[in-house]
Amino acid sequence: MSQAETSRGDQSATPNGVLQPGTASAGDDLLAVNAVNVHKFFGRTHVLKGIDMQVRPSEVVCLIGPSGSGKTTFLRCINQLEEINGGRIWVNGELMGYYEKNGRLHVLDDAAKARQRRPIGMVFQRFNLFPHMTAVQNIIEAPTQVLGISKSEATDEAMNLLEQVGLADRAQNYPSQLSGGQQQRVAIARALAMHPQLMLFDEPTSALDPELVGDVLKVMRDLAEEGMTMVVVTHEMAFARDVADRVVFMDAGKVVEQGTPAEVINHPSQERTQQFLSRMVSDPHV
Ligand SMILES: Nc1ncnc2c1ncn2[C@@H]1O[C@H](COP(=O)(O)OP(=O)(O)OP(=O)(O)O)[C@@H](O)[C@H]1O
Ligand SMILES: [Mg+2]
């Protein structure tokens, strides 16, 4: 579909004519995520400059890169929390954010976008639990409200999930009564309660005290071993090395290189990757 055939009208900023929802490539049904030539602007700032990224089902992809390189923005685009200004993103073969009619692309309405977003779980850097709800109430909220599951069934599942993340005894605690790591594990359980096919993690451990990081990473390792498809933005290089099938290094809105952890982390081919990794060693909070 060409740029002229799209019908986004005045939907959003379209600087420099970059708006072009992709070339004619079809979404590959075998891919969990297929991002093709994704562009994103904030005002005049070109934040994503043609990102291509493919994730196969059950694959764990770690996204690394310096602050401001666009990692969070890209995750938010996959989940349609941000509208893209060019390119296309398919999740499980479904074109995100648009529908096609008479050869033209039209922007989906909010309800349809919400439906598309449902199989995607996201865990943010800052735990964003509802403060006035207990752990178990946080977990059953969406399944009961959005999926229409009965409260007793949702509660049974929530208890199983709390057990899975090592917090069976914390079900009745409010977020303020939980450590950051515990809150983050509840946030993961809450995302899992929606039976996601894809989990997006945005630096889930970077706001935690160091002694709390391990428990959260363990939950993520377990999920990966169970075959969950995961895209993980992280500065935890040991986690990326051990758990990722693929590591993608982004800088300044572009994918600079990608490959196995051994290739990218141990033997980066690009100078920018080498610089980033050597800074990570001296200061893991770059
Ligand atoms: N809502 C927004 N409005 C304007 N600019 C934004 C917005 N969100 C992000 N940006 C800009 O987009 C660029 C990429 O930001 P992003 O948060 O995606 O980077 P990041 O790689 O996740 O960085 P970090 O490692 O610090 O989390 C930055 O220059 C940022 O200032
Ligand atoms: Mg970020």
PDB file of C-alpha atoms and ligand atoms in Angstrom:
ATOM      1  CA  MET A   1       0.000   0.000   0.000  1.00  0.00           C
ATOM      2  CA  SER A   2       1.463   3.304  -0.954  1.00  0.00           C
ATOM      3  CA  GLN A   3       1.478   6.455   1.099  1.00  0.00           C
ATOM      4  CA  ALA A   4      -1.153   7.996  -1.166  1.00  0.00           C
ATOM      5  CA  GLU A   5      -3.497   5.103  -0.564  1.00  0.00           C
ATOM      6  CA  THR A   6      -3.586   5.537   3.187  1.00  0.00           C
ATOM      7  CA  SER A   7      -6.314   7.546   4.789  1.00  0.00           C
ATOM      8  CA  ARG A   8      -4.819   8.751   8.004  1.00  0.00           C
ATOM      9  CA  GLY A   9      -5.637  12.295   7.085  1.00  0.00           C
ATOM     10  CA  ASP A  10      -4.694  14.694   9.849  1.00  0.00           C
ATOM     11  CA  GLN A  11      -4.333  11.936  12.430  1.00  0.00           C
ATOM     12  CA  SER A  12      -0.971  13.038  13.702  1.00  0.00           C
ATOM     13  CA  ALA A  13       2.215  14.824  12.836  1.00  0.00           C
ATOM     14  CA  THR A  14       3.476  13.790   9.462  1.00  0.00           C
ATOM     15  CA  PRO A  15       6.722  15.697   9.209  1.00  0.00           C
ATOM     16  CA  ASN A  16       8.866  15.366   6.153  1.00  0.00           C
ATOM     17  CA  GLY A  17       6.432  13.080   4.442  1.00  0.00           C
ATOM     18  CA  VAL A  18       7.706  10.091   6.397  1.00  0.00           C
ATOM     19  CA  LEU A  19       4.193   8.862   7.001  1.00  0.00           C
ATOM     20  CA  GLN A  20       3.915   5.719   4.972  1.00  0.00           C
ATOM     21  CA  PRO A  21       2.389   2.721   6.682  1.00  0.00           C
ATOM     22  CA  GLY A  22       4.862   0.317   5.270  1.00  0.00           C
ATOM     23  CA  THR A  23       5.598  -1.060   1.920  1.00  0.00           C
ATOM     24  CA  ALA A  24       3.578  -3.850   0.456  1.00  0.00           C
ATOM     25  CA  SER A  25       5.025  -6.516   2.760  1.00  0.00           C
ATOM     26  CA  ALA A  26       2.365  -8.648   4.380  1.00  0.00           C
ATOM     27  CA  GLY A  27       2.315  -9.465   8.062  1.00  0.00           C
ATOM     28  CA  ASP A  28       3.959 -12.821   8.575  1.00  0.00           C
ATOM     29  CA  ASP A  29       1.492 -14.987  10.479  1.00  0.00           C
ATOM     30  CA  LEU A  30       4.330 -17.013  11.912  1.00  0.00           C
ATOM     31  CA  LEU A  31       5.816 -14.037  13.722  1.00  0.00           C
ATOM     32  CA  ALA A  32       4.682 -12.839  17.140  1.00  0.00           C
ATOM     33  CA  VAL A  33       5.894  -9.337  16.299  1.00  0.00           C
ATOM     34  CA  ASN A  34       6.759  -8.031  12.871  1.00  0.00           C
ATOM     35  CA  ALA A  35       7.753  -4.384  12.912  1.00  0.00           C
ATOM     36  CA  VAL A  36       8.626  -2.985   9.506  1.00  0.00           C
ATOM     37  CA  ASN A  37      10.214   0.410   8.961  1.00  0.00           C
ATOM     38  CA  VAL A  38       8.607   1.975  12.031  1.00  0.00           C
ATOM     39  CA  HIS A  39       8.924   5.739  12.374  1.00  0.00           C
ATOM     40  CA  LYS A  40       7.834   7.861  15.289  1.00  0.00           C
ATOM     41  CA  PHE A  41       7.969  11.600  15.802  1.00  0.00           C
ATOM     42  CA  PHE A  42       7.322  13.614  18.907  1.00  0.00           C
ATOM     43  CA  GLY A  43       6.613  16.985  17.389  1.00  0.00           C
ATOM     44  CA  ARG A  44       9.575  17.548  15.112  1.00  0.00           C
ATOM     45  CA  THR A  45      11.811  15.104  16.947  1.00  0.00           C
ATOM     46  CA  HIS A  46      12.357  11.956  14.933  1.00  0.00           C
ATOM     47  CA  VAL A  47      12.592   9.346  17.670  1.00  0.00           C
ATOM     48  CA  LEU A  48      12.248   6.048  15.768  1.00  0.00           C
ATOM     49  CA  LYS A  49      13.966   6.099  12.406  1.00  0.00           C
ATOM     50  CA  GLY A  50      12.862   3.013  10.562  1.00  0.00           C
ATOM     51  CA  ILE A  51      12.889   0.205  13.096  1.00  0.00           C
ATOM     52  CA  ASP A  52      12.675  -3.334  11.748  1.00  0.00           C
ATOM     53  CA  MET A  53      12.270  -6.038  14.334  1.00  0.00           C
ATOM     54  CA  GLN A  54      10.872  -9.542  14.168  1.00  0.00           C
ATOM     55  CA  VAL A  55      10.055 -11.755  17.139  1.00  0.00           C
ATOM     56  CA  ARG A  56       9.110 -15.400  16.736  1.00  0.00           C
ATOM     57  CA  PRO A  57       6.668 -17.111  19.087  1.00  0.00           C
ATOM     58  CA  SER A  58       8.357 -18.174  22.342  1.00  0.00           C
ATOM     59  CA  GLU A  59      11.381 -16.057  21.547  1.00  0.00           C
ATOM     60  CA  VAL A  60      12.903 -13.800  24.189  1.00  0.00           C
ATOM     61  CA  VAL A  61      14.365 -10.631  22.712  1.00  0.00           C
ATOM     62  CA  CYS A  62      16.278  -8.221  24.915  1.00  0.00           C
ATOM     63  CA  LEU A  63      16.397  -4.649  23.745  1.00  0.00           C
ATOM     64  CA  ILE A  64      19.394  -2.691  24.946  1.00  0.00           C
ATOM     65  CA  GLY A  65      20.716   0.759  24.214  1.00  0.00           C
ATOM     66  CA  PRO A  66      21.581   4.124  25.712  1.00  0.00           C
ATOM     67  CA  SER A  67      19.092   6.416  27.393  1.00  0.00           C
ATOM     68  CA  GLY A  68      16.961   8.231  24.857  1.00  0.00           C
ATOM     69  CA  SER A  69      17.581   5.737  22.048  1.00  0.00           C
ATOM     70  CA  GLY A  70      13.858   5.004  21.727  1.00  0.00           C
ATOM     71  CA  LYS A  71      13.475   1.654  23.507  1.00  0.00           C
ATOM     72  CA  THR A  72      10.452   2.644  25.589  1.00  0.00           C
ATOM     73  CA  THR A  73       8.875   4.430  22.653  1.00  0.00           C
ATOM     74  CA  PHE A  74       9.223   1.341  20.500  1.00  0.00           C
ATOM     75  CA  LEU A  75       7.604  -0.904  23.139  1.00  0.00           C
ATOM     76  CA  ARG A  76       4.789   1.607  23.500  1.00  0.00           C
ATOM     77  CA  CYS A  77       4.320   1.577  19.722  1.00  0.00           C
ATOM     78  CA  ILE A  78       4.039  -2.234  19.691  1.00  0.00           C
ATOM     79  CA  ASN A  79       1.339  -1.918  22.330  1.00  0.00           C
ATOM     80  CA  GLN A  80      -0.298   1.044  20.574  1.00  0.00           C
ATOM     81  CA  LEU A  81       0.193   3.348  23.510  1.00  0.00           C
ATOM     82  CA  GLU A  82       1.814   5.538  20.879  1.00  0.00           C
ATOM     83  CA  GLU A  83       0.629   5.946  17.322  1.00  0.00           C
ATOM     84  CA  ILE A  84       3.308   5.376  14.738  1.00  0.00           C
ATOM     85  CA  ASN A  85       3.964   7.873  11.960  1.00  0.00           C
ATOM     86  CA  GLY A  86       5.292   5.421   9.431  1.00  0.00           C
ATOM     87  CA  GLY A  87       5.809   1.721   8.885  1.00  0.00           C
ATOM     88  CA  ARG A  88       3.682  -1.120  10.144  1.00  0.00           C
ATOM     89  CA  ILE A  89       3.527  -3.390  13.129  1.00  0.00           C
ATOM     90  CA  TRP A  90       1.857  -6.787  13.080  1.00  0.00           C
ATOM     91  CA  VAL A  91       1.314  -8.742  16.281  1.00  0.00           C
ATOM     92  CA  ASN A  92       0.471 -12.407  15.717  1.00  0.00           C
ATOM     93  CA  GLY A  93      -0.233 -11.568  12.099  1.00  0.00           C
ATOM     94  CA  GLU A  94      -2.659  -8.772  12.909  1.00  0.00           C
ATOM     95  CA  LEU A  95      -1.913  -5.293  11.633  1.00  0.00           C
ATOM     96  CA  MET A  96      -1.920  -3.061  14.699  1.00  0.00           C
ATOM     97  CA  GLY A  97      -3.912   0.133  14.730  1.00  0.00           C
ATOM     98  CA  TYR A  98      -5.419  -0.074  11.249  1.00  0.00           C
ATOM     99  CA  TYR A  99      -7.938  -1.938   9.212  1.00  0.00           C
ATOM    100  CA  GLU A 100      -7.979  -2.271   5.485  1.00  0.00           C
ATOM    101  CA  LYS A 101     -11.041  -1.524   3.424  1.00  0.00           C
ATOM    102  CA  ASN A 102     -11.258  -1.166  -0.335  1.00  0.00           C
ATOM    103  CA  GLY A 103      -7.497  -1.093  -0.546  1.00  0.00           C
ATOM    104  CA  ARG A 104      -7.133   1.747   1.924  1.00  0.00           C
ATOM    105  CA  LEU A 105      -5.822   1.800   5.465  1.00  0.00           C
ATOM    106  CA  HIS A 106      -8.043   3.334   8.123  1.00  0.00           C
ATOM    107  CA  VAL A 107      -7.138   4.032  11.746  1.00  0.00           C
ATOM    108  CA  LEU A 108      -8.985   1.751  14.164  1.00  0.00           C
ATOM    109  CA  ASP A 109     -11.170   3.329  16.811  1.00  0.00           C
ATOM    110  CA  ASP A 110     -10.153   3.140  20.467  1.00  0.00           C
ATOM    111  CA  ALA A 111     -12.344   0.132  21.269  1.00  0.00           C
ATOM    112  CA  ALA A 112     -10.848  -1.867  18.410  1.00  0.00           C
ATOM    113  CA  LYS A 113      -7.350  -0.848  19.444  1.00  0.00           C
ATOM    114  CA  ALA A 114      -8.108  -1.976  22.988  1.00  0.00           C
ATOM    115  CA  ARG A 115      -9.199  -5.364  21.630  1.00  0.00           C
ATOM    116  CA  GLN A 116      -5.966  -5.678  19.675  1.00  0.00           C
ATOM    117  CA  ARG A 117      -4.000  -4.761  22.769  1.00  0.00           C
ATOM    118  CA  ARG A 118      -5.598  -7.444  24.912  1.00  0.00           C
ATOM    119  CA  PRO A 119      -3.179 -10.301  24.123  1.00  0.00           C
ATOM    120  CA  ILE A 120      -0.244  -8.049  24.994  1.00  0.00           C
ATOM    121  CA  GLY A 121       0.896  -7.737  28.597  1.00  0.00           C
ATOM    122  CA  MET A 122       3.142  -4.880  29.597  1.00  0.00           C
ATOM    123  CA  VAL A 123       5.185  -4.342  32.730  1.00  0.00           C
ATOM    124  CA  PHE A 124       6.631  -0.907  33.260  1.00  0.00           C
ATOM    125  CA  GLN A 125       9.680   0.410  35.043  1.00  0.00           C
ATOM    126  CA  ARG A 126       7.552   1.909  37.788  1.00  0.00           C
ATOM    127  CA  PHE A 127       5.061  -0.444  39.320  1.00  0.00           C
ATOM    128  CA  ASN A 128       1.672   0.929  38.467  1.00  0.00           C
ATOM    129  CA  LEU A 129      -0.630  -1.066  40.669  1.00  0.00           C
ATOM    130  CA  PHE A 130      -3.893   0.458  41.825  1.00  0.00           C
ATOM    131  CA  PRO A 131      -2.964   1.722  45.307  1.00  0.00           C
ATOM    132  CA  HIS A 132      -6.438   1.294  46.786  1.00  0.00           C
ATOM    133  CA  MET A 133      -6.658  -2.381  45.832  1.00  0.00           C
ATOM    134  CA  THR A 134      -5.001  -5.406  47.422  1.00  0.00           C
ATOM    135  CA  ALA A 135      -2.658  -7.592  45.387  1.00  0.00           C
ATOM    136  CA  VAL A 136      -5.410 -10.043  44.538  1.00  0.00           C
ATOM    137  CA  GLN A 137      -7.879  -7.260  43.712  1.00  0.00           C
ATOM    138  CA  ASN A 138      -5.323  -5.727  41.350  1.00  0.00           C
ATOM    139  CA  ILE A 139      -4.956  -9.057  39.564  1.00  0.00           C
ATOM    140  CA  ILE A 140      -8.668  -9.841  39.170  1.00  0.00           C
ATOM    141  CA  GLU A 141      -9.676  -6.347  38.064  1.00  0.00           C
ATOM    142  CA  ALA A 142      -9.132  -6.717  34.309  1.00  0.00           C
ATOM    143  CA  PRO A 143     -10.213 -10.375  33.975  1.00  0.00           C
ATOM    144  CA  THR A 144     -13.514  -9.610  35.709  1.00  0.00           C
ATOM    145  CA  GLN A 145     -14.116  -6.202  34.136  1.00  0.00           C
ATOM    146  CA  VAL A 146     -12.778  -6.783  30.635  1.00  0.00           C
ATOM    147  CA  LEU A 147     -13.078 -10.527  30.045  1.00  0.00           C
ATOM    148  CA  GLY A 148     -16.218 -11.024  32.129  1.00  0.00           C
ATOM    149  CA  ILE A 149     -14.717 -13.863  34.178  1.00  0.00           C
ATOM    150  CA  SER A 150     -16.528 -14.551  37.456  1.00  0.00           C
ATOM    151  CA  LYS A 151     -14.958 -13.168  40.583  1.00  0.00           C
ATOM    152  CA  SER A 152     -14.475 -16.600  42.150  1.00  0.00           C
ATOM    153  CA  GLU A 153     -12.814 -18.032  39.048  1.00  0.00           C
ATOM    154  CA  ALA A 154     -10.602 -14.954  38.649  1.00  0.00           C
ATOM    155  CA  THR A 155      -9.647 -15.110  42.320  1.00  0.00           C
ATOM    156  CA  ASP A 156      -8.671 -18.784  42.045  1.00  0.00           C
ATOM    157  CA  GLU A 157      -6.468 -17.971  39.094  1.00  0.00           C
ATOM    158  CA  ALA A 158      -5.038 -14.910  40.822  1.00  0.00           C
ATOM    159  CA  MET A 159      -4.009 -17.071  43.769  1.00  0.00           C
ATOM    160  CA  ASN A 160      -2.261 -19.475  41.395  1.00  0.00           C
ATOM    161  CA  LEU A 161      -0.474 -16.582  39.756  1.00  0.00           C
ATOM    162  CA  LEU A 162       0.572 -15.131  43.107  1.00  0.00           C
ATOM    163  CA  GLU A 163       1.980 -18.533  43.975  1.00  0.00           C
ATOM    164  CA  GLN A 164       3.819 -18.604  40.658  1.00  0.00           C
ATOM    165  CA  VAL A 165       5.500 -15.267  41.453  1.00  0.00           C
ATOM    166  CA  GLY A 166       6.249 -16.341  45.038  1.00  0.00           C
ATOM    167  CA  LEU A 167       3.692 -14.128  46.757  1.00  0.00           C
ATOM    168  CA  ALA A 168       0.903 -16.484  47.803  1.00  0.00           C
ATOM    169  CA  ASP A 169       1.020 -15.066  51.318  1.00  0.00           C
ATOM    170  CA  ARG A 170       0.682 -11.457  50.144  1.00  0.00           C
ATOM    171  CA  ALA A 171      -2.684 -11.642  48.419  1.00  0.00           C
ATOM    172  CA  GLN A 172      -4.423  -9.348  50.875  1.00  0.00           C
ATOM    173  CA  ASN A 173      -1.665  -6.750  51.061  1.00  0.00           C
ATOM    174  CA  TYR A 174      -2.020  -3.310  49.511  1.00  0.00           C
ATOM    175  CA  PRO A 175       0.817  -2.067  47.280  1.00  0.00           C
ATOM    176  CA  SER A 176       2.033   0.279  50.034  1.00  0.00           C
ATOM    177  CA  GLN A 177       2.584  -2.803  52.200  1.00  0.00           C
ATOM    178  CA  LEU A 178       4.764  -4.482  49.580  1.00  0.00           C
ATOM    179  CA  SER A 179       8.380  -3.920  48.588  1.00  0.00           C
ATOM    180  CA  GLY A 180       9.117  -2.605  45.108  1.00  0.00           C
ATOM    181  CA  GLY A 181      10.149  -6.079  43.976  1.00  0.00           C
ATOM    182  CA  GLN A 182       6.984  -7.603  45.371  1.00  0.00           C
ATOM    183  CA  GLN A 183       4.878  -4.932  43.688  1.00  0.00           C
ATOM    184  CA  GLN A 184       6.626  -5.628  40.418  1.00  0.00           C
ATOM    185  CA  ARG A 185       5.898  -9.348  40.748  1.00  0.00           C
ATOM    186  CA  VAL A 186       2.232  -8.534  41.392  1.00  0.00           C
ATOM    187  CA  ALA A 187       2.333  -6.369  38.271  1.00  0.00           C
ATOM    188  CA  ILE A 188       3.647  -9.355  36.294  1.00  0.00           C
ATOM    189  CA  ALA A 189       0.933 -11.597  37.767  1.00  0.00           C
ATOM    190  CA  ARG A 190      -1.638  -8.972  36.870  1.00  0.00           C
ATOM    191  CA  ALA A 191      -0.467  -8.940  33.252  1.00  0.00           C
ATOM    192  CA  LEU A 192      -0.453 -12.765  33.125  1.00  0.00           C
ATOM    193  CA  ALA A 193      -4.042 -12.879  34.370  1.00  0.00           C
ATOM    194  CA  MET A 194      -5.115 -11.639  30.935  1.00  0.00           C
ATOM    195  CA  HIS A 195      -3.472 -14.691  29.297  1.00  0.00           C
ATOM    196  CA  PRO A 196      -1.144 -12.636  27.126  1.00  0.00           C
ATOM    197  CA  GLN A 197       0.510 -14.109  24.062  1.00  0.00           C
ATOM    198  CA  LEU A 198       3.221 -11.495  24.230  1.00  0.00           C
ATOM    199  CA  MET A 199       4.812  -9.814  27.236  1.00  0.00           C
ATOM    200  CA  LEU A 200       6.604  -6.490  26.969  1.00  0.00           C
ATOM    201  CA  PHE A 201       8.878  -5.481  29.826  1.00  0.00           C
ATOM    202  CA  ASP A 202      10.296  -1.989  30.102  1.00  0.00           C
ATOM    203  CA  GLU A 203      13.245  -2.061  32.498  1.00  0.00           C
ATOM    204  CA  PRO A 204      11.186  -3.895  35.097  1.00  0.00           C
ATOM    205  CA  THR A 205      14.017  -4.007  37.625  1.00  0.00           C
ATOM    206  CA  SER A 206      15.727  -0.664  37.161  1.00  0.00           C
ATOM    207  CA  ALA A 207      13.737   1.122  39.875  1.00  0.00           C
ATOM    208  CA  LEU A 208      14.422  -1.619  42.420  1.00  0.00           C
ATOM    209  CA  ASP A 209      16.929  -1.853  45.219  1.00  0.00           C
ATOM    210  CA  PRO A 210      19.625  -4.285  44.081  1.00  0.00           C
ATOM    211  CA  GLU A 211      18.640  -6.987  46.555  1.00  0.00           C
ATOM    212  CA  LEU A 212      15.121  -7.091  45.102  1.00  0.00           C
ATOM    213  CA  VAL A 213      16.145  -7.463  41.468  1.00  0.00           C
ATOM    214  CA  GLY A 214      16.858 -11.207  41.581  1.00  0.00           C
ATOM    215  CA  ASP A 215      13.333 -12.260  42.571  1.00  0.00           C
ATOM    216  CA  VAL A 216      11.795 -10.345  39.682  1.00  0.00           C
ATOM    217  CA  LEU A 217      14.335 -11.667  37.180  1.00  0.00           C
ATOM    218  CA  LYS A 218      13.636 -15.205  38.418  1.00  0.00           C
ATOM    219  CA  VAL A 219       9.949 -14.795  37.638  1.00  0.00           C
ATOM    220  CA  MET A 220      10.900 -13.557  34.175  1.00  0.00           C
ATOM    221  CA  ARG A 221      13.303 -16.462  33.648  1.00  0.00           C
ATOM    222  CA  ASP A 222      10.550 -18.913  34.621  1.00  0.00           C
ATOM    223  CA  LEU A 223       8.193 -17.262  32.149  1.00  0.00           C
ATOM    224  CA  ALA A 224      10.776 -17.506  29.401  1.00  0.00           C
ATOM    225  CA  GLU A 225      11.337 -21.192  30.173  1.00  0.00           C
ATOM    226  CA  GLU A 226       7.611 -21.807  29.919  1.00  0.00           C
ATOM    227  CA  GLY A 227       7.745 -20.468  26.385  1.00  0.00           C
ATOM    228  CA  MET A 228       6.304 -16.981  26.818  1.00  0.00           C
ATOM    229  CA  THR A 229       7.139 -14.625  23.963  1.00  0.00           C
ATOM    230  CA  MET A 230       8.928 -11.685  25.539  1.00  0.00           C
ATOM    231  CA  VAL A 231      10.464  -8.384  24.507  1.00  0.00           C
ATOM    232  CA  VAL A 232      12.507  -7.073  27.406  1.00  0.00           C
ATOM    233  CA  VAL A 233      14.122  -3.665  27.614  1.00  0.00           C
ATOM    234  CA  THR A 234      16.832  -4.152  30.184  1.00  0.00           C
ATOM    235  CA  HIS A 235      20.198  -3.048  31.447  1.00  0.00           C
ATOM    236  CA  GLU A 236      20.654  -6.424  33.137  1.00  0.00           C
ATOM    237  CA  MET A 237      23.340  -7.843  30.883  1.00  0.00           C
ATOM    238  CA  ALA A 238      23.614 -11.116  32.823  1.00  0.00           C
ATOM    239  CA  PHE A 239      19.898 -11.674  32.296  1.00  0.00           C
ATOM    240  CA  ALA A 240      20.171 -10.830  28.612  1.00  0.00           C
ATOM    241  CA  ARG A 241      23.159 -13.154  28.223  1.00  0.00           C
ATOM    242  CA  ASP A 242      21.452 -16.070  29.968  1.00  0.00           C
ATOM    243  CA  VAL A 243      17.834 -15.750  28.904  1.00  0.00           C
ATOM    244  CA  ALA A 244      17.637 -13.900  25.596  1.00  0.00           C
ATOM    245  CA  ASP A 245      17.486 -15.770  22.337  1.00  0.00           C
ATOM    246  CA  ARG A 246      18.400 -12.523  20.646  1.00  0.00           C
ATOM    247  CA  VAL A 247      19.756  -9.169  21.729  1.00  0.00           C
ATOM    248  CA  VAL A 248      18.916  -6.021  19.787  1.00  0.00           C
ATOM    249  CA  PHE A 249      21.060  -2.941  20.285  1.00  0.00           C
ATOM    250  CA  MET A 250      19.355   0.368  19.528  1.00  0.00           C
ATOM    251  CA  ASP A 251      20.946   3.776  19.334  1.00  0.00           C
ATOM    252  CA  ALA A 252      19.465   7.113  18.250  1.00  0.00           C
ATOM    253  CA  GLY A 253      16.238   5.576  17.011  1.00  0.00           C
ATOM    254  CA  LYS A 254      17.814   2.828  14.918  1.00  0.00           C
ATOM    255  CA  VAL A 255      18.676  -0.826  15.331  1.00  0.00           C
ATOM    256  CA  VAL A 256      22.443  -0.807  15.167  1.00  0.00           C
ATOM    257  CA  GLU A 257      23.000  -4.530  15.476  1.00  0.00           C
ATOM    258  CA  GLN A 258      21.312  -7.671  16.627  1.00  0.00           C
ATOM    259  CA  GLY A 259      22.195 -11.293  17.134  1.00  0.00           C
ATOM    260  CA  THR A 260      22.646 -13.913  19.786  1.00  0.00           C
ATOM    261  CA  PRO A 261      23.784 -12.666  23.217  1.00  0.00           C
ATOM    262  CA  ALA A 262      27.202 -14.136  22.481  1.00  0.00           C
ATOM    263  CA  GLU A 263      27.433 -12.127  19.279  1.00  0.00           C
ATOM    264  CA  VAL A 264      26.089  -8.802  20.510  1.00  0.00           C
ATOM    265  CA  ILE A 265      27.242  -8.743  24.126  1.00  0.00           C
ATOM    266  CA  ASN A 266      30.495 -10.679  23.918  1.00  0.00           C
ATOM    267  CA  HIS A 267      31.608  -9.832  20.387  1.00  0.00           C
ATOM    268  CA  PRO A 268      29.802  -6.712  19.201  1.00  0.00           C
ATOM    269  CA  SER A 269      30.644  -5.857  15.636  1.00  0.00           C
ATOM    270  CA  GLN A 270      29.637  -2.196  15.748  1.00  0.00           C
ATOM    271  CA  GLU A 271      31.702   0.458  17.479  1.00  0.00           C
ATOM    272  CA  ARG A 272      28.627   2.091  19.046  1.00  0.00           C
ATOM    273  CA  THR A 273      27.646  -1.225  20.624  1.00  0.00           C
ATOM    274  CA  GLN A 274      31.170  -1.677  21.935  1.00  0.00           C
ATOM    275  CA  GLN A 275      31.139   1.811  23.448  1.00  0.00           C
ATOM    276  CA  PHE A 276      27.771   1.261  25.071  1.00  0.00           C
ATOM    277  CA  LEU A 277      28.775  -2.070  26.563  1.00  0.00           C
ATOM    278  CA  SER A 278      32.056  -0.769  27.906  1.00  0.00           C
ATOM    279  CA  ARG A 279      30.189   2.113  29.566  1.00  0.00           C
ATOM    280  CA  MET A 280      27.733  -0.412  31.014  1.00  0.00           C
ATOM    281  CA  VAL A 281      30.589  -2.228  32.691  1.00  0.00           C
ATOM    282  CA  SER A 282      31.884   0.919  34.356  1.00  0.00           C
ATOM    283  CA  ASP A 283      28.436   2.356  35.085  1.00  0.00           C
ATOM    284  CA  PRO A 284      25.438   0.046  34.722  1.00  0.00           C
ATOM    285  CA  HIS A 285      23.062   2.985  34.928  1.00  0.00           C
ATOM    286  CA  VAL A 286      23.977   4.731  31.681  1.00  0.00           C
TER     287      VAL A 286
HETATM  288  N1  LIG B   1       5.897  11.864  25.119  1.00  0.00           N
HETATM  289  C1  LIG B   1       7.025  12.375  24.614  1.00  0.00           C
HETATM  290  N2  LIG B   1       7.069  13.613  24.111  1.00  0.00           N
HETATM  291  C2  LIG B   1       8.187  14.118  23.580  1.00  0.00           C
HETATM  292  N3  LIG B   1       9.348  13.450  23.490  1.00  0.00           N
HETATM  293  C3  LIG B   1       9.378  12.199  23.980  1.00  0.00           C
HETATM  294  C4  LIG B   1       8.223  11.597  24.569  1.00  0.00           C
HETATM  295  N4  LIG B   1       8.555  10.348  24.974  1.00  0.00           N
HETATM  296  C5  LIG B   1       9.858  10.186  24.645  1.00  0.00           C
HETATM  297  N5  LIG B   1      10.357  11.288  24.052  1.00  0.00           N
HETATM  298  C6  LIG B   1      11.708  11.456  23.527  1.00  0.00           C
HETATM  299  O1  LIG B   1      11.974  10.363  22.669  1.00  0.00           O
HETATM  300  C7  LIG B   1      13.325   9.926  22.804  1.00  0.00           C
HETATM  301  C8  LIG B   1      13.324   8.462  23.117  1.00  0.00           C
HETATM  302  O2  LIG B   1      12.790   8.263  24.402  1.00  0.00           O
HETATM  303  P1  LIG B   1      12.582   6.851  25.041  1.00  0.00           P
HETATM  304  O3  LIG B   1      11.925   7.040  26.344  1.00  0.00           O
HETATM  305  O4  LIG B   1      11.923   5.964  24.063  1.00  0.00           O
HETATM  306  O5  LIG B   1      14.097   6.357  25.238  1.00  0.00           O
HETATM  307  P2  LIG B   1      14.668   5.110  26.008  1.00  0.00           P
HETATM  308  O6  LIG B   1      15.605   4.420  25.086  1.00  0.00           O
HETATM  309  O7  LIG B   1      13.556   4.311  26.579  1.00  0.00           O
HETATM  310  O8  LIG B   1      15.528   5.774  27.172  1.00  0.00           O
HETATM  311  P3  LIG B   1      15.767   5.309  28.716  1.00  0.00           P
HETATM  312  O9  LIG B   1      16.848   4.249  28.660  1.00  0.00           O
HETATM  313  O10 LIG B   1      16.243   6.543  29.399  1.00  0.00           O
HETATM  314  O11 LIG B   1      14.469   4.812  29.268  1.00  0.00           O
HETATM  315  C9  LIG B   1      13.935  10.804  23.871  1.00  0.00           C
HETATM  316  O12 LIG B   1      14.644  11.822  23.229  1.00  0.00           O
HETATM  317  C10 LIG B   1      12.760  11.361  24.604  1.00  0.00           C
HETATM  318  O13 LIG B   1      13.045  12.630  25.139  1.00  0.00           O
HETATM  319 MG    MG B   2      12.958   3.837  28.520  1.00  0.00          MG
END
